[in-house]
Structure formats: structure tokens, C-alpha cells
PDB file of C-alpha atoms (C1' of nucleotides) in Angstrom:
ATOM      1  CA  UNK A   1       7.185 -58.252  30.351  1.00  0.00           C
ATOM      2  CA  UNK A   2       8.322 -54.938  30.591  1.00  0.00           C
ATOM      3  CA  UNK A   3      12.054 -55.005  31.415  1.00  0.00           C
ATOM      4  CA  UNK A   4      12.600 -51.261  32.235  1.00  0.00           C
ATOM      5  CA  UNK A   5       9.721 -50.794  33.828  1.00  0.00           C
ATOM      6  CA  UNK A   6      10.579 -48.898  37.361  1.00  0.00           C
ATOM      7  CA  UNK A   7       9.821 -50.956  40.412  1.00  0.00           C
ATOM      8  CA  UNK A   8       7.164 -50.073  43.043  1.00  0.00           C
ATOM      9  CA  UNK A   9       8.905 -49.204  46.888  1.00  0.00           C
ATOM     10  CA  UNK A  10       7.071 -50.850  49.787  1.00  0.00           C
ATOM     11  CA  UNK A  11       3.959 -49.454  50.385  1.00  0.00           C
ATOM     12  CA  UNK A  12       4.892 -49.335  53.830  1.00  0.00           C
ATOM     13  CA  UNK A  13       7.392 -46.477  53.465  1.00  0.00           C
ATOM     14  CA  UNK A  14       4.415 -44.254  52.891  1.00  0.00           C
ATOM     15  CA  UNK A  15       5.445 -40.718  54.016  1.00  0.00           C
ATOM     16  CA  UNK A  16       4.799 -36.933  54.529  1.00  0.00           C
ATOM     17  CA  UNK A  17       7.774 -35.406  53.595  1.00  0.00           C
ATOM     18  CA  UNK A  18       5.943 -31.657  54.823  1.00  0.00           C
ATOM     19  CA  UNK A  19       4.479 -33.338  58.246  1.00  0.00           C
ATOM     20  CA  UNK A  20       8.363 -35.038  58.953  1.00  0.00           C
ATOM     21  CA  UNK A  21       9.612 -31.302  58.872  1.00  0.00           C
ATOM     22  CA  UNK A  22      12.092 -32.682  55.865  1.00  0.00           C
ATOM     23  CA  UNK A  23      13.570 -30.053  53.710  1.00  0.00           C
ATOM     24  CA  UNK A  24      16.266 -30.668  50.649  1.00  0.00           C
ATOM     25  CA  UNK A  25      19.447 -29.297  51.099  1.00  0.00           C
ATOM     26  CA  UNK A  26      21.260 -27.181  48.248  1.00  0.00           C
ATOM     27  CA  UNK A  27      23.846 -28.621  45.939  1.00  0.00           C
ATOM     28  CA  UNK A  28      26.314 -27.437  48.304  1.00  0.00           C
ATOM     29  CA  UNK A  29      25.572 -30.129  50.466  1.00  0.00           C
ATOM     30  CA  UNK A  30      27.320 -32.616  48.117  1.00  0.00           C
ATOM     31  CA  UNK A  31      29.707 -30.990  47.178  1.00  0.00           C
ATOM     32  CA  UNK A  32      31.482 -30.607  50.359  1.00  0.00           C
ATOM     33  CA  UNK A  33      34.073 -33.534  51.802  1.00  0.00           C
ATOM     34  CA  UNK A  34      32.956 -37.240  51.458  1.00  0.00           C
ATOM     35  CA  UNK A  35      33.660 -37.762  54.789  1.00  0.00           C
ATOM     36  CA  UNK A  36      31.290 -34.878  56.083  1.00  0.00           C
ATOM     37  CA  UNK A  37      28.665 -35.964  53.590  1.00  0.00           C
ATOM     38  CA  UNK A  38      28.528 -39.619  55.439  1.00  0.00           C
ATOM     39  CA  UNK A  39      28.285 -38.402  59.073  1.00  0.00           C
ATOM     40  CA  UNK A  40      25.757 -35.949  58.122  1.00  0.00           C
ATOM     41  CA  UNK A  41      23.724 -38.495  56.158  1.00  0.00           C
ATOM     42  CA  UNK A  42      23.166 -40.826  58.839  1.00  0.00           C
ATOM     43  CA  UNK A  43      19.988 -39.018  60.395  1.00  0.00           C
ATOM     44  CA  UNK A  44      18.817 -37.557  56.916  1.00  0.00           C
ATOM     45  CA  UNK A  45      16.252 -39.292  54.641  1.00  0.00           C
ATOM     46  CA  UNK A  46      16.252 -41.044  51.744  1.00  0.00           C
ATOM     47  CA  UNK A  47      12.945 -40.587  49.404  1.00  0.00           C
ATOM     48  CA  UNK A  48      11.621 -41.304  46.585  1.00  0.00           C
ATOM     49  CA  UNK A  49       8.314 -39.948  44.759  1.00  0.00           C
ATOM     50  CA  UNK A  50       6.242 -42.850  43.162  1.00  0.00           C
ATOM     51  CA  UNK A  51       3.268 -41.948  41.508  1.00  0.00           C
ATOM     52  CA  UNK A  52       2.294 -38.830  42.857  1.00  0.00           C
ATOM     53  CA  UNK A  53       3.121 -40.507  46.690  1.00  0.00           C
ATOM     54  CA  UNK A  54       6.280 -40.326  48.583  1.00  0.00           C
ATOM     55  CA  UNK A  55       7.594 -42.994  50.747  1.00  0.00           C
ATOM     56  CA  UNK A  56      11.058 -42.929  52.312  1.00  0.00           C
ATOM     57  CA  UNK A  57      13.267 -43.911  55.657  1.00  0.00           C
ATOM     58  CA  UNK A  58      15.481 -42.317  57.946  1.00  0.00           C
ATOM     59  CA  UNK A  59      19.323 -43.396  56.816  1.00  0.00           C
ATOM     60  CA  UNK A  60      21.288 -44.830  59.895  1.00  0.00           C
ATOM     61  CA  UNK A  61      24.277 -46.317  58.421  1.00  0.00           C
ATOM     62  CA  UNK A  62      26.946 -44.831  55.190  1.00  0.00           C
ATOM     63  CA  UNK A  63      29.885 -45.670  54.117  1.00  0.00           C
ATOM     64  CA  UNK A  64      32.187 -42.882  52.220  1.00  0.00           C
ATOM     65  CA  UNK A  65      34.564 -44.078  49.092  1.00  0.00           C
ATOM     66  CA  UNK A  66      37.132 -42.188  48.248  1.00  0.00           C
ATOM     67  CA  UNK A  67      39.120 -41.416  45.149  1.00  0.00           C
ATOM     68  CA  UNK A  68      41.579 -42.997  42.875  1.00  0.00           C
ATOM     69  CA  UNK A  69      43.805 -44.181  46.103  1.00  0.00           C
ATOM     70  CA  UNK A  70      41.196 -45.755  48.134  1.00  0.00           C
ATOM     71  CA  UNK A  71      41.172 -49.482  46.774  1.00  0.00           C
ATOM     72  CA  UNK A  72      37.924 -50.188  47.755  1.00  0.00           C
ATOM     73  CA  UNK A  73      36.071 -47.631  45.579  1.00  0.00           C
ATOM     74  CA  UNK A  74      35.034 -48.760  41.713  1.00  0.00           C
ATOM     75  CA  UNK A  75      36.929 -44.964  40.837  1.00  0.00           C
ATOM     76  CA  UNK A  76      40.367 -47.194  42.485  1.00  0.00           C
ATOM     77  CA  UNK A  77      43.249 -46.336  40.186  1.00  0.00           C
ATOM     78  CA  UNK A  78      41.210 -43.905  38.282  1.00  0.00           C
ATOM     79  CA  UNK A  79      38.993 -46.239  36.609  1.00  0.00           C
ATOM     80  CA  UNK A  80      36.560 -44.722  34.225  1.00  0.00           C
ATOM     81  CA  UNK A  81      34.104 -46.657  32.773  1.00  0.00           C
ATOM     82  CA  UNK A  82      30.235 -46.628  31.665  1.00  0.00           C
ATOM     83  CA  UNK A  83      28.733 -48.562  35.224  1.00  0.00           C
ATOM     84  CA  UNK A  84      30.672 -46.120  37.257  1.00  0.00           C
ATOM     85  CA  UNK A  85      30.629 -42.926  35.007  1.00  0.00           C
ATOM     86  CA  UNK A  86      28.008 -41.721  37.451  1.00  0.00           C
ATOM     87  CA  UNK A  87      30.459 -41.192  40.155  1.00  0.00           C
ATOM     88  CA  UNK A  88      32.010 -39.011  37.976  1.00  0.00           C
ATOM     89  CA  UNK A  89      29.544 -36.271  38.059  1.00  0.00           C
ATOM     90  CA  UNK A  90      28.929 -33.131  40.376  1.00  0.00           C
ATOM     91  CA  UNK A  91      27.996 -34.209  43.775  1.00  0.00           C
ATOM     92  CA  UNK A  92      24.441 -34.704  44.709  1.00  0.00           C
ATOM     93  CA  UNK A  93      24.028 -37.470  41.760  1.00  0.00           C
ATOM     94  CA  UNK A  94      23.162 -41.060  41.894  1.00  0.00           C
ATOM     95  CA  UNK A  95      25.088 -43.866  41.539  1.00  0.00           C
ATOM     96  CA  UNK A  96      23.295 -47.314  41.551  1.00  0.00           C
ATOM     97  CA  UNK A  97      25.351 -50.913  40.714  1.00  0.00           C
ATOM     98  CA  UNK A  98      24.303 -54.559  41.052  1.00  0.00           C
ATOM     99  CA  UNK A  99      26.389 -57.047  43.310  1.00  0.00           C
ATOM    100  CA  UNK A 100      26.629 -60.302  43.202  1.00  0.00           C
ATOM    101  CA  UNK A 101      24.274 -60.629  40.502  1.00  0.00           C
ATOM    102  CA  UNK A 102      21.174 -59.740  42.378  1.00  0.00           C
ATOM    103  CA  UNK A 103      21.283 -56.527  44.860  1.00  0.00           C
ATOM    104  CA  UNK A 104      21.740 -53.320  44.055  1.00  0.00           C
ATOM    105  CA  UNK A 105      23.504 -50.543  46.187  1.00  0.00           C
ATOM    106  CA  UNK A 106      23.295 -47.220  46.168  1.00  0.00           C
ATOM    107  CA  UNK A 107      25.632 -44.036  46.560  1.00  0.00           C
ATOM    108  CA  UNK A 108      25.264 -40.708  46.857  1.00  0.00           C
ATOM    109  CA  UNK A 109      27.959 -38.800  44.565  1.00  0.00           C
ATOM    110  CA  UNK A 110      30.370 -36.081  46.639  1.00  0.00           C
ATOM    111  CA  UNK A 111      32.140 -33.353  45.588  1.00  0.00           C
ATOM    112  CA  UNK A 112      32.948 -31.413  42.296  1.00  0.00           C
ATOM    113  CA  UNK A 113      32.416 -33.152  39.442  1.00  0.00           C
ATOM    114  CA  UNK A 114      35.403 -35.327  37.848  1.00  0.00           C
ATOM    115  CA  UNK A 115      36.172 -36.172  41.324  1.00  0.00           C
ATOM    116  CA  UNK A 116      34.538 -39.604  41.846  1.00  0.00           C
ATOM    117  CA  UNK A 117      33.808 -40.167  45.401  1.00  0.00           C
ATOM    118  CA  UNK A 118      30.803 -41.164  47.245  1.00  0.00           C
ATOM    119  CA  UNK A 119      28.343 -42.326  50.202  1.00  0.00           C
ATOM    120  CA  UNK A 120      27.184 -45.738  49.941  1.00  0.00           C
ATOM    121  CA  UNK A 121      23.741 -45.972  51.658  1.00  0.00           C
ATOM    122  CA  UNK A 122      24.093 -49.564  53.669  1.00  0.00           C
ATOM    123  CA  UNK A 123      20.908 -49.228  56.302  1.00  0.00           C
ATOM    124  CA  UNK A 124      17.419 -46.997  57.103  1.00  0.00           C
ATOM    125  CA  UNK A 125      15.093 -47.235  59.458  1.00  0.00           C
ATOM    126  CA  UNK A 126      11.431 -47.466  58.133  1.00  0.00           C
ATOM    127  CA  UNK A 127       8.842 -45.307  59.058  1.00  0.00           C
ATOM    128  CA  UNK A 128       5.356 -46.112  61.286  1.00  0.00           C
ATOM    129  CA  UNK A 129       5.136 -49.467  61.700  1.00  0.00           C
ATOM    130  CA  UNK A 130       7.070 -51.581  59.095  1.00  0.00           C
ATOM    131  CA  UNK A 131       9.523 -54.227  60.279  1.00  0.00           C
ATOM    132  CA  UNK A 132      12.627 -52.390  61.521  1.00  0.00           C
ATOM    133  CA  UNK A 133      15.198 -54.237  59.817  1.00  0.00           C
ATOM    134  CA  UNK A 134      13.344 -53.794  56.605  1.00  0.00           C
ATOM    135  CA  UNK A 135      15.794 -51.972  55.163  1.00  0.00           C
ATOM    136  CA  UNK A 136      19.186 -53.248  57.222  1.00  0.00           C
ATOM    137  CA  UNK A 137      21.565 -53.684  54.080  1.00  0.00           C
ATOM    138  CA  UNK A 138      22.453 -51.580  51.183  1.00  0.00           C
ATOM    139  CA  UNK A 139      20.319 -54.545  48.833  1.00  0.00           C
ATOM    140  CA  UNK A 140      17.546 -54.195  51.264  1.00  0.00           C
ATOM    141  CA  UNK A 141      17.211 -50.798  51.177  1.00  0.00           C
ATOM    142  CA  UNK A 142      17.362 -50.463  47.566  1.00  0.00           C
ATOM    143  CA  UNK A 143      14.679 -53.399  47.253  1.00  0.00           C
ATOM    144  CA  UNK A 144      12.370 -51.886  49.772  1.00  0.00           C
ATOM    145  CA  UNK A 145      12.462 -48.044  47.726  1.00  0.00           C
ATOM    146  CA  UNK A 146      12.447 -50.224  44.461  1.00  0.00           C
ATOM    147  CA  UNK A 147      16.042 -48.618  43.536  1.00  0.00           C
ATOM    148  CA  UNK A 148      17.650 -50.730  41.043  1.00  0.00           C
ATOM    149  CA  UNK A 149      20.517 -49.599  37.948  1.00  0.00           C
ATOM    150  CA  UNK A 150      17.776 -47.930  36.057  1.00  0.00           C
ATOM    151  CA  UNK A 151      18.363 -44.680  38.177  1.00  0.00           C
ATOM    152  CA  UNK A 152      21.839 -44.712  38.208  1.00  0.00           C
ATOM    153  CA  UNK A 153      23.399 -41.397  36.921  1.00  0.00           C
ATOM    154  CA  UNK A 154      20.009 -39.438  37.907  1.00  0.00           C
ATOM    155  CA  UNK A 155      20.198 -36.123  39.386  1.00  0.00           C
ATOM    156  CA  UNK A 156      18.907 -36.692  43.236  1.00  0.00           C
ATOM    157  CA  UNK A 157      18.617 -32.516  43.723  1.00  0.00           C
ATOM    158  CA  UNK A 158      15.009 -31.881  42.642  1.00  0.00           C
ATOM    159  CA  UNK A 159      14.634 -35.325  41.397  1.00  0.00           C
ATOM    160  CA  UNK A 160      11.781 -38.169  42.263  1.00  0.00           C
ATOM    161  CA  UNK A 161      14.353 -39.518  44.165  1.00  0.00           C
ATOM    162  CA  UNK A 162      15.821 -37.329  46.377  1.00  0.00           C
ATOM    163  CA  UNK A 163      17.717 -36.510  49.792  1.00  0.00           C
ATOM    164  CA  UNK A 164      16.056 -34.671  52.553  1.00  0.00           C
ATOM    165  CA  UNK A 165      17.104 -33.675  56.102  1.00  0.00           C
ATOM    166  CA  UNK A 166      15.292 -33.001  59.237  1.00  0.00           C
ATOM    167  CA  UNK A 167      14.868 -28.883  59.802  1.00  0.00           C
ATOM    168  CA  UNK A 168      16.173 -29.179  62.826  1.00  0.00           C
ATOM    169  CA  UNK A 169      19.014 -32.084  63.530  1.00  0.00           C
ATOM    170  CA  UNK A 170      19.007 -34.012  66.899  1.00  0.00           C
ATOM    171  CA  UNK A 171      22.517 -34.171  67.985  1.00  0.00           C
ATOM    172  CA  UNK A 172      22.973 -37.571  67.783  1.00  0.00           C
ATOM    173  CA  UNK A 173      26.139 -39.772  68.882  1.00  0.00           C
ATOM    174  CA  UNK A 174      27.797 -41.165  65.519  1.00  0.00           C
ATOM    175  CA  UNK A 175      29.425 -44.267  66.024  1.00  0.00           C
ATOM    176  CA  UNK A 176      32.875 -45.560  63.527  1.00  0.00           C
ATOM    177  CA  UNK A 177      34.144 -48.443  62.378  1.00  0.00           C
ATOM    178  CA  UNK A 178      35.732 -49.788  59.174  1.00  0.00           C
ATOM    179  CA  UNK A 179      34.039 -50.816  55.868  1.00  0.00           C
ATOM    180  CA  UNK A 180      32.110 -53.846  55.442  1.00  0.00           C
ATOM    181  CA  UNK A 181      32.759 -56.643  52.517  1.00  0.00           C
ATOM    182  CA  UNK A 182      35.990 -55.061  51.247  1.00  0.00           C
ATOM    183  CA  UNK A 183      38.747 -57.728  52.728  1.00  0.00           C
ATOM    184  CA  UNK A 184      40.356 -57.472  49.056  1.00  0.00           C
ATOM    185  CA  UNK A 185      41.301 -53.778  49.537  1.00  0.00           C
ATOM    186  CA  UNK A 186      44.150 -54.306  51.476  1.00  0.00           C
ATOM    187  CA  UNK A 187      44.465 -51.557  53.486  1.00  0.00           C
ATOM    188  CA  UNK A 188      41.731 -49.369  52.800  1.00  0.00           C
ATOM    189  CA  UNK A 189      39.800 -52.182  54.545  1.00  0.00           C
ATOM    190  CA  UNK A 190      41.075 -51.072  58.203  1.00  0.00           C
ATOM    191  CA  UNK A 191      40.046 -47.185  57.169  1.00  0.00           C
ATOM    192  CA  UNK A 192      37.564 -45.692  59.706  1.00  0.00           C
ATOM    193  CA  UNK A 193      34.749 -44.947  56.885  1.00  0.00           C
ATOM    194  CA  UNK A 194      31.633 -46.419  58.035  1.00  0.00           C
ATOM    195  CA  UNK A 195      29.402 -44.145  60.278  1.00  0.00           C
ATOM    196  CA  UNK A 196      26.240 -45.556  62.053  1.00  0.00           C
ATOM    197  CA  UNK A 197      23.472 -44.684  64.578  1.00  0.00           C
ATOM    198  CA  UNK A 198      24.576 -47.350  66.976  1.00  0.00           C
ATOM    199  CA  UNK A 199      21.112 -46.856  69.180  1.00  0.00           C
ATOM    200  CA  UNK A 200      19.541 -47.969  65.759  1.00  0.00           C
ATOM    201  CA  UNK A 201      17.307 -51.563  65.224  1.00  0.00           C
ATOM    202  CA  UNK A 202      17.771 -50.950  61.830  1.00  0.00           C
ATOM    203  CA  UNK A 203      21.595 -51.306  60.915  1.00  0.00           C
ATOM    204  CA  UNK A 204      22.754 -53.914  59.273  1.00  0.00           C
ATOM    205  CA  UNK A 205      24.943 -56.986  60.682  1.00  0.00           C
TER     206      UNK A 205
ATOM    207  C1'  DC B   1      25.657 -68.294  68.339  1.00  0.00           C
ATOM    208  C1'  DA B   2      29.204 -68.975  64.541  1.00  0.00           C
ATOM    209  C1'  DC B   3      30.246 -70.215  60.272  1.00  0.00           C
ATOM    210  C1'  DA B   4      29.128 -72.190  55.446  1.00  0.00           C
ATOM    211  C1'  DT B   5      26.828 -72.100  51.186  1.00  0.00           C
ATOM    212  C1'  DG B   6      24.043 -71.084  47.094  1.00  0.00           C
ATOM    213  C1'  DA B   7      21.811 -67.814  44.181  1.00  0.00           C
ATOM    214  C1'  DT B   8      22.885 -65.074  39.904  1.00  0.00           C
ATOM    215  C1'  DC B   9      24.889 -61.772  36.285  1.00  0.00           C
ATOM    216  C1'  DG B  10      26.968 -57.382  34.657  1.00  0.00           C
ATOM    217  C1'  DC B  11      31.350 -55.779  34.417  1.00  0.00           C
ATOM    218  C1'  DC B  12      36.177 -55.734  33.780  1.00  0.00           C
ATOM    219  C1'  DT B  13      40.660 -58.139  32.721  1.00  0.00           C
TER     220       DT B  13
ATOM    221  C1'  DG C   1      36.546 -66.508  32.627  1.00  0.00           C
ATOM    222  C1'  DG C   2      36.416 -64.784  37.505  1.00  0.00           C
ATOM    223  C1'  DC C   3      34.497 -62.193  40.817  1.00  0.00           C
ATOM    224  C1'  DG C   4      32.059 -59.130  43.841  1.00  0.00           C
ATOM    225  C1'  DA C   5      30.502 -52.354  48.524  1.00  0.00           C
ATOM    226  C1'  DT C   6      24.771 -59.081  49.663  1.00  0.00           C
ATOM    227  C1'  DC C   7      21.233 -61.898  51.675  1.00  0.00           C
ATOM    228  C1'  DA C   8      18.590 -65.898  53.298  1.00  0.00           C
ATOM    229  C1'  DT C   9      18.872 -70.266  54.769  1.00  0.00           C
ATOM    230  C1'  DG C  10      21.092 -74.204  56.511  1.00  0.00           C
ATOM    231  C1'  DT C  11      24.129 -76.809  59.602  1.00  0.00           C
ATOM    232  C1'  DG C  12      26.340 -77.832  63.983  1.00  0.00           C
ATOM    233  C1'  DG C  13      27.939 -76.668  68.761  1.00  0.00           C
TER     234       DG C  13
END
DNA sequence: CACATGATCGCCT
DNA sequence: GGCGATCATGTGG
């Protein structure tokens, strides 16, 4: 068995990219304020090119992780180390880690690079007619595009896996609330950093 | 509905 | 050696 073989996303996230009116936005759009990277994620796409096919689902829920001060974040304290090196890097980048021995979760990298910060991608909402909780969890999400460590570090600008947001935005109502999971942060867990399309089926529980 | 638990392993102390 | 930025399944009320 091949062990770094890439994994296949569910063929039900089939998309047109081109027909969804979805356009990539320029570096600059990472590089700005985690904060303002989460809210305006939530309504943008995550999508990934497999074999000459795209497939991909509208994001509905982020959280953002901040730097060296926010105890929830793997970059706490100023940790540096090869698994989160990736966070490290110009915003716009991938960072991909394994919980719990089994899921995967993945981030979208803010800001300039050395400053390690990013949007954790917890929930999307499939496209068509696939199951709409699919994809309700940062593990599920990651299983159902087939995003595992193997693309951690990658550059999503231009990349087979990439970000793309809708040319014209509905204004949409953004609902708050703290992060999830992180009771051992003490009190970074009661900071207002998880954003979420409340009207959504698809966000997690 | 609200918990409770087991699965499973790379990473960091 | 301990522990998660989780999930599915099980129990009981």
C-alpha cells in the first residue's frame, strides 16, 4: 500500500468553479487581520483540484488563532516546531494537523510571514445534493475533500487546493461565539473567535 | 435530549 | 508518557 498516496474527495463535491461565479482572491487577502480573514471566509469556498476535476463547498463556520498570547493556538508561547512550521509562513498557506489520532483539521495561514496566526476551517456546506452535514466538523470536512497532513505547508494561492470567493458577496448576517474544544486555554476559551452562518444546516454541533 | 465513552497516534514535555 | 482545535455510537431519562 501506498502510504503517501493523496486521498480522493467525495465525488459528490463535484463543482464548476467558472459556472459558481468563484474567483481567487490575491495574496492580499491573507495577509490582512486574522480576525477579518475568518468573517470573510465564512461564505467563500474551499476547493480542491483532483485529477483534472474540481470539487469543493461553501465554508460556513471558522475559527481565527492568534499569536504567541492566545493559548489556544499551537504558535502559544511562540512555539516553533516542524508540525506547526506551516503557520509560520506568509498568509494564504496551508496548515493541516491530525487530532486525536485520527482527524485532520485544517487552517488557513494569516498575515505576514513569521507571524503565525490562522483560520481553522470547522464546517461547509456541500454542493447539489450531498447530505448537508457532510462536512459539519473540521475532521469531516477534511475527510470529505480528502485533506489530510500530506498538504500541510502547501501554498493554497494558485495551488490544487485553493480558496475562492463568490464575485459578488451576499451580505449575509455573521453570527459569534467562542471557540470550540479549547476548555484548557484558560481564558482564550471565552474569546469571541468563532464566526458562523447561523441560517446554515451545515455547521457543526 | 444530555451526557459518556472508545478509537487511535503524532507531537511535545 | 500524556494528551488533544473530533466523531460516531451507546446509554439512560
Amino acid at each position: 500500500m501506498i502510504a503517501d498516496e493523496p486521498k480522493r474527495p467525495d465525488p459528490r463535491l463535484a463543482i464548476d468553479p467558472r459556472a459558481l461565479g468563484l474567483r481567487e482572491p490575491p495574496r492580499g487577502f491573507f495577509r490582512r487581520g486574522t480576525v477579518r480573514v475568518a468573517r470573510d471566509l465564512v461564505g467563500a469556498w474551499i476547493a480542491r483540484r483532483w485529477r483534472g476535476r474540481w470539487y469543493g463547498a461553501r465554508i460556513v463556520e471558522t475559527e481565527a488563532y492568534l499569536g504567541p498570547a492566545d493559548r489556544a493556538a499551537h504558535s502559544w508561547g511562540g512555539r516553533r516546531t516542524p508540525r506547526i512550521e506551516p503557520m509560520y509562513a506568509v498568509g494564504g498557506h496551508l496548515y493541516v494537523f491530525l487530532v486525536y489520532g485520527m482527524h485532520h483539521c485544517a487552517n488557513v495561514v494569516t498575515r505576514r510571514e513569521g507571524e503565525a496566526e490562522a483560520v481553522l476551517l470547522r464546517a461547509a456546506e456541500p454542493p447539489g445534493g450531498a447530505p448537508p452535514r457532510l462536512l459539519a466538523g473540521p475532521g469531516k470536512l477534511c475527510a470529505g475533500l480528502g485533506i489530510t497532513t500530506r498538504s500541510s505547508g502547501l501554498d493554497l494561492v494558485g495551488g490544487t487546493i485553493r480558496i475562492l470567493v463568490p464575485a459578488r458577496r451576499p451580505r449575509r448576517r455573521l453570527a459569534v461565539s467562542p471557540r470550540i474544544g479549547i476548555d484548557y486555554a484558560g481564558d482564550a476559551k471565552h474569546w469571541p473567535l468563532r464566526f458562523y452562518d447561523e441560517h446554515s444546516k451545515s455547521v457543526s454541533r
